[in-house]
Amino acid sequence: MSARMHLSPAHHAHPRSPGEEQFAVAAELLALLGDRTRLTLLHALTTGEADVGTLTEVCGAARPAVSQHLARLRLAGLVGTRKEGRRVVYSLRHGHLHRLVEEALRVADHRLTETAAEAPPGEGELSFPRSAGTSSG
C-alpha cells in the first residue's frame, strides 16, 4: 500500500472556509492587481529586487506614476522596501503573491489561446464585460 492512499483529497486545502473578512481582503488585493501598471510592477519584482528607475523602464510608465503605484502596493503590504544608500529597493513581501501574479498571467494566456482558437480569422480580440462602477486606476 502506498503512502498516497493515506492522504485525503483535501490534504493540501486550507483548514477552514474563508470568512467575510478574508473575502473582503482578497477582493481588495485582486482590485490592486486589476491595474495593468501595478501588475507589471509586481511581475517585474517576481524576478528579484528593483529600484524605481529599473521598474520605470520595465513598465514604461512615467516615474511619478510608478512611484504612486509602488506606494499603494507598499501601503497594502504587498511590497517591501529597504534603503541602499539613497536608493529605495522594492521587493515582493510574500511568495504567495509571486504565485498569484504568475497564475493570473497563465489564466490570461489560456484565455488568449482559447479566444484565438474560437474566433474567425482576424477576430481574436479578448474582452471582459465591465461591471458598473469599476475602474482600472
PDB file of C-alpha atoms in Angstrom:
ATOM      1  CA  MET A   1       0.000   0.000   0.000  1.00  0.00           C
ATOM      2  CA  SER A   2       1.454   3.374  -0.991  1.00  0.00           C
ATOM      3  CA  ALA A   3       1.693   6.420   1.252  1.00  0.00           C
ATOM      4  CA  ARG A   4      -0.516   8.312  -1.197  1.00  0.00           C
ATOM      5  CA  MET A   5      -3.512   6.181  -0.329  1.00  0.00           C
ATOM      6  CA  HIS A   6      -3.475   7.584   3.199  1.00  0.00           C
ATOM      7  CA  LEU A   7      -3.824  11.199   2.080  1.00  0.00           C
ATOM      8  CA  SER A   8      -7.285  12.614   1.659  1.00  0.00           C
ATOM      9  CA  PRO A   9      -8.016  14.668  -1.477  1.00  0.00           C
ATOM     10  CA  ALA A  10      -8.216  17.787   0.725  1.00  0.00           C
ATOM     11  CA  HIS A  11      -4.789  17.216   2.261  1.00  0.00           C
ATOM     12  CA  HIS A  12      -3.394  20.485   0.867  1.00  0.00           C
ATOM     13  CA  ALA A  13      -6.588  22.517   1.282  1.00  0.00           C
ATOM     14  CA  HIS A  14      -6.858  25.481   3.602  1.00  0.00           C
ATOM     15  CA  PRO A  15      -8.005  24.155   7.019  1.00  0.00           C
ATOM     16  CA  ARG A  16     -11.117  26.325   7.187  1.00  0.00           C
ATOM     17  CA  SER A  17     -13.516  28.056   4.851  1.00  0.00           C
ATOM     18  CA  PRO A  18     -12.823  31.727   4.220  1.00  0.00           C
ATOM     19  CA  GLY A  19     -14.911  34.201   6.155  1.00  0.00           C
ATOM     20  CA  GLU A  20     -16.283  37.574   5.164  1.00  0.00           C
ATOM     21  CA  GLU A  21     -13.099  39.365   6.239  1.00  0.00           C
ATOM     22  CA  GLN A  22     -10.931  37.125   4.057  1.00  0.00           C
ATOM     23  CA  PHE A  23     -13.221  37.674   1.076  1.00  0.00           C
ATOM     24  CA  ALA A  24     -13.062  41.447   1.615  1.00  0.00           C
ATOM     25  CA  VAL A  25      -9.255  41.479   1.839  1.00  0.00           C
ATOM     26  CA  ALA A  26      -8.944  39.154  -1.167  1.00  0.00           C
ATOM     27  CA  ALA A  27     -11.239  41.438  -3.185  1.00  0.00           C
ATOM     28  CA  GLU A  28      -9.057  44.448  -2.273  1.00  0.00           C
ATOM     29  CA  LEU A  29      -5.950  42.511  -3.293  1.00  0.00           C
ATOM     30  CA  LEU A  30      -7.435  41.498  -6.619  1.00  0.00           C
ATOM     31  CA  ALA A  31      -8.558  45.088  -7.235  1.00  0.00           C
ATOM     32  CA  LEU A  32      -4.949  46.225  -6.759  1.00  0.00           C
ATOM     33  CA  LEU A  33      -3.835  43.558  -9.220  1.00  0.00           C
ATOM     34  CA  GLY A  34      -6.509  44.753 -11.649  1.00  0.00           C
ATOM     35  CA  ASP A  35      -4.360  47.686 -12.720  1.00  0.00           C
ATOM     36  CA  ARG A  36      -2.030  46.882 -15.623  1.00  0.00           C
ATOM     37  CA  THR A  37       0.832  49.046 -14.325  1.00  0.00           C
ATOM     38  CA  ARG A  38       0.707  47.527 -10.823  1.00  0.00           C
ATOM     39  CA  LEU A  39       0.512  44.020 -12.271  1.00  0.00           C
ATOM     40  CA  THR A  40       3.530  44.781 -14.475  1.00  0.00           C
ATOM     41  CA  LEU A  41       5.448  46.124 -11.465  1.00  0.00           C
ATOM     42  CA  LEU A  42       4.628  43.056  -9.381  1.00  0.00           C
ATOM     43  CA  HIS A  43       5.613  40.769 -12.229  1.00  0.00           C
ATOM     44  CA  ALA A  44       8.948  42.573 -12.541  1.00  0.00           C
ATOM     45  CA  LEU A  45       9.516  42.034  -8.820  1.00  0.00           C
ATOM     46  CA  THR A  46       8.952  38.268  -9.163  1.00  0.00           C
ATOM     47  CA  THR A  47      12.486  38.075 -10.553  1.00  0.00           C
ATOM     48  CA  GLY A  48      14.009  39.945  -7.605  1.00  0.00           C
ATOM     49  CA  GLU A  49      14.513  43.337  -6.037  1.00  0.00           C
ATOM     50  CA  ALA A  50      14.486  46.539  -8.098  1.00  0.00           C
ATOM     51  CA  ASP A  51      14.572  50.297  -7.631  1.00  0.00           C
ATOM     52  CA  VAL A  52      12.147  52.867  -9.070  1.00  0.00           C
ATOM     53  CA  GLY A  53      14.376  53.631 -12.055  1.00  0.00           C
ATOM     54  CA  THR A  54      14.543  49.996 -13.103  1.00  0.00           C
ATOM     55  CA  LEU A  55      10.821  49.489 -12.552  1.00  0.00           C
ATOM     56  CA  THR A  56      10.034  52.638 -14.566  1.00  0.00           C
ATOM     57  CA  GLU A  57      11.965  51.214 -17.525  1.00  0.00           C
ATOM     58  CA  VAL A  58      10.238  47.845 -17.216  1.00  0.00           C
ATOM     59  CA  CYS A  59       6.668  49.128 -17.185  1.00  0.00           C
ATOM     60  CA  GLY A  60       7.121  52.128 -19.470  1.00  0.00           C
ATOM     61  CA  ALA A  61       5.074  54.487 -17.301  1.00  0.00           C
ATOM     62  CA  ALA A  62       6.169  57.896 -16.052  1.00  0.00           C
ATOM     63  CA  ARG A  63       8.344  57.849 -12.941  1.00  0.00           C
ATOM     64  CA  PRO A  64       5.831  59.756 -10.750  1.00  0.00           C
ATOM     65  CA  ALA A  65       3.092  57.286 -11.736  1.00  0.00           C
ATOM     66  CA  VAL A  66       5.360  54.313 -10.938  1.00  0.00           C
ATOM     67  CA  SER A  67       6.198  55.849  -7.553  1.00  0.00           C
ATOM     68  CA  GLN A  68       2.491  56.288  -6.772  1.00  0.00           C
ATOM     69  CA  HIS A  69       1.701  52.706  -7.748  1.00  0.00           C
ATOM     70  CA  LEU A  70       4.597  51.416  -5.641  1.00  0.00           C
ATOM     71  CA  ALA A  71       3.360  53.493  -2.696  1.00  0.00           C
ATOM     72  CA  ARG A  72      -0.086  51.909  -2.987  1.00  0.00           C
ATOM     73  CA  LEU A  73       1.437  48.427  -3.151  1.00  0.00           C
ATOM     74  CA  ARG A  74       3.642  49.196  -0.145  1.00  0.00           C
ATOM     75  CA  LEU A  75       0.737  50.566   1.908  1.00  0.00           C
ATOM     76  CA  ALA A  76      -1.252  47.442   1.051  1.00  0.00           C
ATOM     77  CA  GLY A  77       1.622  45.322   2.376  1.00  0.00           C
ATOM     78  CA  LEU A  78       2.354  43.675  -0.957  1.00  0.00           C
ATOM     79  CA  VAL A  79       5.848  45.055  -1.463  1.00  0.00           C
ATOM     80  CA  GLY A  80       8.599  45.778   0.998  1.00  0.00           C
ATOM     81  CA  THR A  81      11.354  48.351   0.816  1.00  0.00           C
ATOM     82  CA  ARG A  82      14.880  48.748   2.024  1.00  0.00           C
ATOM     83  CA  LYS A  83      17.362  51.587   1.680  1.00  0.00           C
ATOM     84  CA  GLU A  84      20.572  51.108  -0.260  1.00  0.00           C
ATOM     85  CA  GLY A  85      22.342  54.416   0.112  1.00  0.00           C
ATOM     86  CA  ARG A  86      19.955  56.970  -1.362  1.00  0.00           C
ATOM     87  CA  ARG A  87      18.074  54.367  -3.402  1.00  0.00           C
ATOM     88  CA  VAL A  88      14.929  52.620  -2.247  1.00  0.00           C
ATOM     89  CA  VAL A  89      14.840  48.996  -3.339  1.00  0.00           C
ATOM     90  CA  TYR A  90      11.479  47.211  -3.660  1.00  0.00           C
ATOM     91  CA  SER A  91      10.690  43.507  -3.305  1.00  0.00           C
ATOM     92  CA  LEU A  92       7.667  41.247  -3.037  1.00  0.00           C
ATOM     93  CA  ARG A  93       6.750  40.550   0.578  1.00  0.00           C
ATOM     94  CA  HIS A  94       5.206  37.107   0.079  1.00  0.00           C
ATOM     95  CA  GLY A  95       5.835  34.102  -2.135  1.00  0.00           C
ATOM     96  CA  HIS A  96       2.064  33.730  -2.389  1.00  0.00           C
ATOM     97  CA  LEU A  97       1.951  36.980  -4.332  1.00  0.00           C
ATOM     98  CA  HIS A  98       4.574  35.700  -6.772  1.00  0.00           C
ATOM     99  CA  ARG A  99       2.419  32.638  -7.433  1.00  0.00           C
ATOM    100  CA  LEU A 100      -0.752  34.735  -7.718  1.00  0.00           C
ATOM    101  CA  VAL A 101       0.796  37.018 -10.356  1.00  0.00           C
ATOM    102  CA  GLU A 102       2.151  34.042 -12.303  1.00  0.00           C
ATOM    103  CA  GLU A 103      -1.217  32.245 -12.158  1.00  0.00           C
ATOM    104  CA  ALA A 104      -3.075  35.372 -13.309  1.00  0.00           C
ATOM    105  CA  LEU A 105      -0.767  35.566 -16.311  1.00  0.00           C
ATOM    106  CA  ARG A 106      -1.233  31.849 -17.037  1.00  0.00           C
ATOM    107  CA  VAL A 107      -5.021  32.287 -16.965  1.00  0.00           C
ATOM    108  CA  ALA A 108      -4.644  35.247 -19.339  1.00  0.00           C
ATOM    109  CA  ASP A 109      -2.510  33.124 -21.651  1.00  0.00           C
ATOM    110  CA  HIS A 110      -5.154  30.379 -21.667  1.00  0.00           C
ATOM    111  CA  ARG A 111      -7.887  32.938 -22.366  1.00  0.00           C
ATOM    112  CA  LEU A 112      -5.908  34.418 -25.251  1.00  0.00           C
ATOM    113  CA  THR A 113      -5.222  30.965 -26.685  1.00  0.00           C
ATOM    114  CA  GLU A 114      -8.875  29.903 -26.369  1.00  0.00           C
ATOM    115  CA  THR A 115     -10.134  33.168 -27.847  1.00  0.00           C
ATOM    116  CA  ALA A 116      -7.766  32.959 -30.800  1.00  0.00           C
ATOM    117  CA  ALA A 117      -8.754  29.325 -31.451  1.00  0.00           C
ATOM    118  CA  GLU A 118     -12.509  30.039 -31.280  1.00  0.00           C
ATOM    119  CA  ALA A 119     -12.573  33.298 -33.248  1.00  0.00           C
ATOM    120  CA  PRO A 120     -12.893  33.562 -37.011  1.00  0.00           C
ATOM    121  CA  PRO A 121      -9.669  34.779 -38.681  1.00  0.00           C
ATOM    122  CA  GLY A 122      -8.929  38.402 -37.802  1.00  0.00           C
ATOM    123  CA  GLU A 123     -11.357  38.483 -34.869  1.00  0.00           C
ATOM    124  CA  GLY A 124      -9.211  37.207 -31.981  1.00  0.00           C
ATOM    125  CA  GLU A 125      -9.916  40.175 -29.665  1.00  0.00           C
ATOM    126  CA  LEU A 126     -10.232  39.335 -25.995  1.00  0.00           C
ATOM    127  CA  SER A 127     -12.669  41.324 -23.910  1.00  0.00           C
ATOM    128  CA  PHE A 128     -14.185  41.001 -20.494  1.00  0.00           C
ATOM    129  CA  PRO A 129     -17.513  42.566 -19.573  1.00  0.00           C
ATOM    130  CA  ARG A 130     -17.118  45.526 -17.213  1.00  0.00           C
ATOM    131  CA  SER A 131     -19.330  45.872 -14.181  1.00  0.00           C
ATOM    132  CA  ALA A 132     -20.856  49.237 -13.450  1.00  0.00           C
ATOM    133  CA  GLY A 133     -18.634  51.302 -11.196  1.00  0.00           C
ATOM    134  CA  THR A 134     -15.361  49.529 -11.950  1.00  0.00           C
ATOM    135  CA  SER A 135     -12.245  51.345 -12.976  1.00  0.00           C
ATOM    136  CA  SER A 136      -8.662  50.412 -13.763  1.00  0.00           C
ATOM    137  CA  GLY A 137      -6.980  53.027 -11.584  1.00  0.00           C
TER     138      GLY A 137
END
